[in-house]
Short mmCIF file of C-alpha atoms in Angstrom, two decimals:
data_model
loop_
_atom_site.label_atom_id
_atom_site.label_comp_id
_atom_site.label_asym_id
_atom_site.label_seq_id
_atom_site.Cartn_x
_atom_site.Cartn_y
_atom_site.Cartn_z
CA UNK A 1 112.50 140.50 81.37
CA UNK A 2 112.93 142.94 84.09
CA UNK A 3 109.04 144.17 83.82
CA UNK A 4 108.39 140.33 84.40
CA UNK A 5 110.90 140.06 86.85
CA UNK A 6 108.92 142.62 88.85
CA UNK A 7 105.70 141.63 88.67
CA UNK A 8 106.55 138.16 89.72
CA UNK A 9 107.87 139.65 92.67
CA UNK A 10 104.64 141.25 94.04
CA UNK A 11 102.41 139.49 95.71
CA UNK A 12 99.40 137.76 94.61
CA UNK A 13 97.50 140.75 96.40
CA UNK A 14 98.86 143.21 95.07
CA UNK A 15 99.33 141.67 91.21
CA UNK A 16 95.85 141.57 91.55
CA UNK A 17 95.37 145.26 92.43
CA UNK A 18 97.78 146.61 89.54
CA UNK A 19 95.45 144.77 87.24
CA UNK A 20 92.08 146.48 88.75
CA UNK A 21 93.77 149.71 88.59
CA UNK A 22 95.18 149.36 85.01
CA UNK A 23 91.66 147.77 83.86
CA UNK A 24 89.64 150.40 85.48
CA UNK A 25 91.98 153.42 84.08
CA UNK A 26 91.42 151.93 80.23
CA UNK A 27 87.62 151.17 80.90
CA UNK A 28 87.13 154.55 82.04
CA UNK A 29 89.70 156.67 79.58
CA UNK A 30 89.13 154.50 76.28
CA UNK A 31 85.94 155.43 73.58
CA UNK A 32 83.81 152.76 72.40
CA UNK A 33 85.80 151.77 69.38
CA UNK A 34 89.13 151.94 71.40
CA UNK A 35 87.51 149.44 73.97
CA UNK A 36 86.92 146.80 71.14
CA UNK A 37 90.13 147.23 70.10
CA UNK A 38 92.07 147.11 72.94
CA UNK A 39 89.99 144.17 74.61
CA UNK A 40 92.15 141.32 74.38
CA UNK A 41 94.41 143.18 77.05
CA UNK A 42 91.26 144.80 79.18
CA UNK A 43 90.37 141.18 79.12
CA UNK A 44 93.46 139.80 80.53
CA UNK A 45 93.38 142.18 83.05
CA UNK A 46 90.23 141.03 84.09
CA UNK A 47 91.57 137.66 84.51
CA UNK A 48 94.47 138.94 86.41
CA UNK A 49 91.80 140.23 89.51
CA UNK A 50 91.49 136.61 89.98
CA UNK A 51 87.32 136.91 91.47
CA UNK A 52 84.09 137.50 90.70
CA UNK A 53 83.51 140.89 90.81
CA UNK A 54 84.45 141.86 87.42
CA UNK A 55 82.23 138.82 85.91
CA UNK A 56 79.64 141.85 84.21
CA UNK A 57 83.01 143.11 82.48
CA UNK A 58 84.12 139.97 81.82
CA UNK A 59 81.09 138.85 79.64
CA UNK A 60 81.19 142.20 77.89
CA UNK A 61 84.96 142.23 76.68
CA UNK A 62 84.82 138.21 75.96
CA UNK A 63 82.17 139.84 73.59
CA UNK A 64 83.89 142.26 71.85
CA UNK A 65 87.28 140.45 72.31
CA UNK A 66 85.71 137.69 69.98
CA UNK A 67 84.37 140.82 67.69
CA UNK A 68 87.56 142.29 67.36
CA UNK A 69 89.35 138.23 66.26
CA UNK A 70 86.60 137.89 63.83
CA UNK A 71 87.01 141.17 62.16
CA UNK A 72 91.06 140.11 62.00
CA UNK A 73 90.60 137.20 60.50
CA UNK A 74 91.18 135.13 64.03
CA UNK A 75 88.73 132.73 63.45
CA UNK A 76 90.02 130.18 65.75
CA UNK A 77 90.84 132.38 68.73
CA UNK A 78 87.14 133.78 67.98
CA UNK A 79 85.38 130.63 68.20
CA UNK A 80 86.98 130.09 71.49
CA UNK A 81 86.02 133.30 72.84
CA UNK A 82 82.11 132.81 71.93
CA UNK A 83 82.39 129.41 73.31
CA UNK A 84 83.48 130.98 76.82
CA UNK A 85 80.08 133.50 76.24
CA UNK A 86 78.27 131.40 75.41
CA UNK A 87 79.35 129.16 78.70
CA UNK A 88 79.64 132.06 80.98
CA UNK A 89 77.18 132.18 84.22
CA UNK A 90 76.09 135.73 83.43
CA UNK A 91 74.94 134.63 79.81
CA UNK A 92 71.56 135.56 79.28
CA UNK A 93 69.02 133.37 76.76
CA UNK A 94 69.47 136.17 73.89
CA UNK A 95 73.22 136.72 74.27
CA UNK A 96 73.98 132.79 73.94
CA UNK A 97 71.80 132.64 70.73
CA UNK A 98 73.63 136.03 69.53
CA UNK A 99 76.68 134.32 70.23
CA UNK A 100 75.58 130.75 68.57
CA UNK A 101 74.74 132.17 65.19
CA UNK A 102 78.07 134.33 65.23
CA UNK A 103 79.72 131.23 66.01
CA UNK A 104 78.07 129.19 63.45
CA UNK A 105 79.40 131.36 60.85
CA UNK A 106 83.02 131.56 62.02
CA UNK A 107 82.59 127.18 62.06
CA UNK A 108 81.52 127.96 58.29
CA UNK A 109 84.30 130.09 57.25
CA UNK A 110 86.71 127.77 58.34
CA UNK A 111 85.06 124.70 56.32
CA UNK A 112 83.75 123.45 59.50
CA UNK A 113 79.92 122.99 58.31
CA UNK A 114 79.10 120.07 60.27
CA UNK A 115 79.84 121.87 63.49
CA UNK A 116 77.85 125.03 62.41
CA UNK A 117 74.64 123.19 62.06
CA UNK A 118 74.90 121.69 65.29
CA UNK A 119 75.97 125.10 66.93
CA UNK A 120 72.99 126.52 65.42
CA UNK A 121 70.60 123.60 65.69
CA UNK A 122 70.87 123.96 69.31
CA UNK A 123 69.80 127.72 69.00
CA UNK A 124 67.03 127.00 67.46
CA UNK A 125 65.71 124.91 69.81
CA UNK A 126 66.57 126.99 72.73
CA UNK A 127 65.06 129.44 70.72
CA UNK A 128 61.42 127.74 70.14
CA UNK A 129 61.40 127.56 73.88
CA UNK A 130 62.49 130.52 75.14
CA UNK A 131 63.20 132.93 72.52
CA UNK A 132 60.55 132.66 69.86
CA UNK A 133 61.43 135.91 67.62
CA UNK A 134 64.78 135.29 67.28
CA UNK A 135 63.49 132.24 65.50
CA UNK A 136 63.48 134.00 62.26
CA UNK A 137 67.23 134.98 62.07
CA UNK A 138 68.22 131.72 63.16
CA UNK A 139 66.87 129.96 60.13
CA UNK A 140 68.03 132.34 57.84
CA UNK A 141 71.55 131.59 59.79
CA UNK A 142 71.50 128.00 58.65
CA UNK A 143 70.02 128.81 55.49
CA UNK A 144 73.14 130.34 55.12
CA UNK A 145 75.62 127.62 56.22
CA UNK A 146 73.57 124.75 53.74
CA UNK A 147 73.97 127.66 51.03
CA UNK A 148 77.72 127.46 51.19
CA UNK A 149 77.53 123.54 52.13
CA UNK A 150 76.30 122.59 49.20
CA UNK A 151 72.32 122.09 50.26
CA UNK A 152 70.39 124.66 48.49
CA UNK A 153 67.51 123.29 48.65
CA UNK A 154 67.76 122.95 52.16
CA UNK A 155 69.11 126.75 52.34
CA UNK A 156 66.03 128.02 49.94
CA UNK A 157 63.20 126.35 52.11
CA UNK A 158 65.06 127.91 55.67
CA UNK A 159 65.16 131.74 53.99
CA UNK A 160 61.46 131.29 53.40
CA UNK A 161 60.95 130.18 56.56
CA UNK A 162 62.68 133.15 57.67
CA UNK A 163 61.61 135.93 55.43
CA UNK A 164 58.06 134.94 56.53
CA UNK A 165 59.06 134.63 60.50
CA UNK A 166 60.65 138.12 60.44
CA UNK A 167 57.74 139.83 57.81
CA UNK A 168 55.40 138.68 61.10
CA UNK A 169 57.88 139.74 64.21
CA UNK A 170 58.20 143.05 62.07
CA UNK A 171 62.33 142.69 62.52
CA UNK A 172 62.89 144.99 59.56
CA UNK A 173 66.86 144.91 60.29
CA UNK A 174 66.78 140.88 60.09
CA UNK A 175 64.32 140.90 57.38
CA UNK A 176 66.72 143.28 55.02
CA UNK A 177 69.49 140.84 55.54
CA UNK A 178 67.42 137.55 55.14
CA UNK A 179 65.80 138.99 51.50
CA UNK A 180 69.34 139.79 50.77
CA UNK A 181 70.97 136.40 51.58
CA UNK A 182 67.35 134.54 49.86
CA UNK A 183 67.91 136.59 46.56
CA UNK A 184 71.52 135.96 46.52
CA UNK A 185 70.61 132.16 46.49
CA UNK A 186 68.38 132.13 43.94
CA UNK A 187 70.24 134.03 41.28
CA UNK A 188 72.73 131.26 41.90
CA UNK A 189 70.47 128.25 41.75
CA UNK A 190 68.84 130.30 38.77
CA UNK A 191 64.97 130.36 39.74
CA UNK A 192 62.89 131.84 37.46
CA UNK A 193 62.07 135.33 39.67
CA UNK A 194 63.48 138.90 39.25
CA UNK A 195 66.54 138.82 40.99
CA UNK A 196 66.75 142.85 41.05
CA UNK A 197 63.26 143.39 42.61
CA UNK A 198 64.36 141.04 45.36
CA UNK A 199 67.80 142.71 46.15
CA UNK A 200 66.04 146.21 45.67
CA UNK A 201 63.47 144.91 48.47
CA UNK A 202 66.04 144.53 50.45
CA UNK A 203 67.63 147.44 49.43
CA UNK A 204 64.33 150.04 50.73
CA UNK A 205 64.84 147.89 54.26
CA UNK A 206 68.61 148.26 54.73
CA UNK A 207 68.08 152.03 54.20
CA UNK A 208 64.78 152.31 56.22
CA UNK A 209 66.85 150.86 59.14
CA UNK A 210 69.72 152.39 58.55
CA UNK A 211 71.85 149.42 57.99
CA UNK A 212 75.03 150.82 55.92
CA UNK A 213 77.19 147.08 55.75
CA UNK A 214 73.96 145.31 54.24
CA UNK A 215 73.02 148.50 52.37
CA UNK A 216 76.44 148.11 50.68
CA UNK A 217 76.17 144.24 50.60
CA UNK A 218 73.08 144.52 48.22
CA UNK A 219 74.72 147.26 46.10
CA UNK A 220 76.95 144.54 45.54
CA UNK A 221 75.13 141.69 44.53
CA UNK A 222 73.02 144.33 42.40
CA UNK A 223 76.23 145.32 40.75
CA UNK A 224 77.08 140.86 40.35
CA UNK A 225 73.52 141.35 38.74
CA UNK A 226 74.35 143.73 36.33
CA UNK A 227 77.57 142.15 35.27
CA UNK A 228 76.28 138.89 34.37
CA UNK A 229 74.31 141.23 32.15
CA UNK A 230 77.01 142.90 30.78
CA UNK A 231 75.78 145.92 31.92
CA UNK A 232 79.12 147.54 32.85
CA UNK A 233 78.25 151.05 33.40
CA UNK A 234 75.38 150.57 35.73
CA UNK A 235 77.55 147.31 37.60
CA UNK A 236 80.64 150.35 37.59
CA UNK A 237 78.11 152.36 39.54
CA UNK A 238 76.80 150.01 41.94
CA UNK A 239 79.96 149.17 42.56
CA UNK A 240 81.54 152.39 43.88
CA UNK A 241 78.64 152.83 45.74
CA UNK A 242 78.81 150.35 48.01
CA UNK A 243 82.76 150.87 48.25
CA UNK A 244 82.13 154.02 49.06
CA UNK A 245 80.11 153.05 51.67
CA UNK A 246 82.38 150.08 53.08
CA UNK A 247 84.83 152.93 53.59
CA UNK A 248 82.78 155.16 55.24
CA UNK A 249 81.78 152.28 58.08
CA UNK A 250 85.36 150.90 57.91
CA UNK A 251 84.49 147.83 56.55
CA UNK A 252 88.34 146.77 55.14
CA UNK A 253 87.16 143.14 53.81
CA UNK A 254 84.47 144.01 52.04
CA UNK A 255 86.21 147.53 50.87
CA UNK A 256 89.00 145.05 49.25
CA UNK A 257 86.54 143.16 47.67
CA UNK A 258 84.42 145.95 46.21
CA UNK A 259 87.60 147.13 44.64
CA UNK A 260 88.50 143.58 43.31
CA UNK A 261 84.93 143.88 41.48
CA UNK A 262 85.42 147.43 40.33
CA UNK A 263 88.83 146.03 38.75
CA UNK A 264 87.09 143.17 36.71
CA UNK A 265 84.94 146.24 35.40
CA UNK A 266 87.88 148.08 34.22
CA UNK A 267 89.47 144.74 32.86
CA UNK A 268 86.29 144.18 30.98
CA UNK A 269 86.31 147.54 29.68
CA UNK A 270 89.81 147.63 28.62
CA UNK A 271 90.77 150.11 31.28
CA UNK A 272 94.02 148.07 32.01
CA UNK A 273 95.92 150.86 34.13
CA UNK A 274 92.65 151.45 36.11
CA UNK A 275 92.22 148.04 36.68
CA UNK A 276 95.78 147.31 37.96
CA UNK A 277 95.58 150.31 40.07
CA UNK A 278 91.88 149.15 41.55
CA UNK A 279 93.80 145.17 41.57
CA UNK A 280 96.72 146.84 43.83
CA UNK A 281 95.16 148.67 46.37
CA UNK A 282 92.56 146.39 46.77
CA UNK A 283 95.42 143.50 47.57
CA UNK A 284 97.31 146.29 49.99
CA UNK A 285 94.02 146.37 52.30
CA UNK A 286 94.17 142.63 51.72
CA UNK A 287 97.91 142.16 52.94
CA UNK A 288 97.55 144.35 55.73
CA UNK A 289 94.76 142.02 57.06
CA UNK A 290 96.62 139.32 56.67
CA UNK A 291 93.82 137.24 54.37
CA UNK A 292 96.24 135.19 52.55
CA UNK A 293 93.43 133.14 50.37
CA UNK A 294 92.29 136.57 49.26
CA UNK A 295 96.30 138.29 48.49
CA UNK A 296 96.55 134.89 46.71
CA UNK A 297 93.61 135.38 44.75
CA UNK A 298 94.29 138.91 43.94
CA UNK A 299 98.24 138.18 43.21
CA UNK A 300 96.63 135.96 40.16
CA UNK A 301 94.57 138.27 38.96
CA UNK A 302 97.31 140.69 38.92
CA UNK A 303 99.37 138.44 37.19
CA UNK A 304 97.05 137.42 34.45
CA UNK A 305 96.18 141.37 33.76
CA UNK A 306 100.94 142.25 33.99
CA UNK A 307 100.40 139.53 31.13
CA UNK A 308 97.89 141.55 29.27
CA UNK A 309 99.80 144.94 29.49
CA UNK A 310 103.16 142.14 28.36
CA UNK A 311 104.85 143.51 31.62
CA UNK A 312 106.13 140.20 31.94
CA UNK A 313 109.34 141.28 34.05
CA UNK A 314 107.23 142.70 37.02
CA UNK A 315 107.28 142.02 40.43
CA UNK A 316 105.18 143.05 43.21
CA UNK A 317 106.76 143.26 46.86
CA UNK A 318 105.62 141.51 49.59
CA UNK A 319 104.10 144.05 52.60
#
């Protein structure tokens, strides 16, 4: 009370110094990764200048302020941050359609499908104007969002749209994660095509370009493969590959859910203590996220495996 006490004592002047000062000091002192972090408050000290000439900073922490929400599971406060990029003066043609398709999935994830078409309709067609090969990872965008909608043919005739836009813009990073999401599809809808050749496509391109996440994405769906085909051993190792790899980026989600899938391996395999071990950590990373579906999810898969091992007494704290 007495900080705010004496900051609503200066003058608008100078309140609007302290916060150049302080912003300037982080901007300069923090690393990269410390900047994304910390860029709800560079932000707000941004805002506390009160003019234009911070409007280049602005853009850039609204961008990684609505990084850092998504990657917390603020889904709301990041889909009001990419709206405000995606609005902002300085908001160049390629950083609104950047923005659009990151927006469309947040919509998505929070059952909001109607509203990620239109976000990403609207990129498109900015796109076929002004922005032609970013065309291809646009449609493999809403490919994704009629995937989880409940359209697949829809999704499976937009990911070959894609696939072929981004084979002939040569966007190899794109491309990787379009054959990815496209294979993924069609193992569910259950098309008669190799599944594995598809994902290991993929595979080559994620490590050509060096992208780890996907690389570790596709190790997962490879290891989905494998289990559907009871092939535990090689699903085991495709497994701890990519979780090795989602902790070597940082990737907490995904490391969670590798180790939820390594579990049901060990269940499957009657290695009960491994499995409750995997269950456990993986619903630690999950709690300290604060994903509740997931914790809720995992919680019932711990519960049905205490009931295997007849530990019916059991109780697992909260935090």
């Amino acid at each position: 009370m007495v900080q705010e006490a004496a900051y609503q004592m200066q003058l608008p002047s100078e309140r609007a110094a302290l916060h150049r000062a302080t912003f300037e000091y982080l901007h300069a002192t923090l690393d990269d990764a410390d900047r994304t972090v910390h860029s709800p408050e560079l932000l707000a000290h941004i805002r506390g200048v009160g003019d234009d000439t911070l409007a280049t900073f602005e853009l850039e922490y609204l961008r990684r302020a609505a990084r850092r929400a998504g990657h917390t599971f603020q889904d709301v406060a990041a889909c009001e941050l990419l709206e405000e990029v995606r609005n902002h003066p300085l908001c160049d043609l390629e950083t609104r359609l950047r923005a659009s398709q990151e927006l469309g999935g947040l919509l998505l994830r929070l059952g909001r499908p109607e509203d990620a078409v239109a976000v990403l309709q609207d990129a498109l067609d900015r796109a076929r104007e002004g922005a032609p090969k970013q065309l291809g990872q646009l449609l493999a965008a809403l490919g994704g969002v009629y995937t989880e909608s409940g359209q697949p043919a829809r999704a499976r005739e937009l990911f070959e749209q894609a696939v072929a836009r981004l084979r002939e813009n040569s966007d190899q990073r794109q491309l990787g994660i379009a054959l990815t999401n496209r294979a993924i599809l069609l193992r569910h809808l259950g098309d008669d095509v190799d599944i594995e050749a598809l994902l290991e496509e993929a595979l080559d391109v994620h490590r050509g370009v060096g992208n780890v996440r996907f690389e570790a994405l596709t190790l997962m769906a490879l290891g989905g493969s494998r289990r559907a085909l009871n092939d535990d051993i090689n699903a085991e190792r495709y497994y701890t590959e990519a979780l090795q790899h989602f902790r070597d980026t940082g990737d907490r989600p995904h490391e969670a859910q590798a180790l939820g899938n390594l579990a049901n391996v060990f269940l499957m395999t009657e290695r009960l203590d491994a499995a409750q071990d995997a269950y456990l950590r993986a619903l630690r990373v999950m709690r300290e996220l604060g994903h509740r579906r997931s914790e809720a999810i995992l919680l019932g898969n711990v519960g049905q495996l205490l009931q295997r091992l007849r530990r019916h007494s059991a109780g697992l704290r909260p935090g």
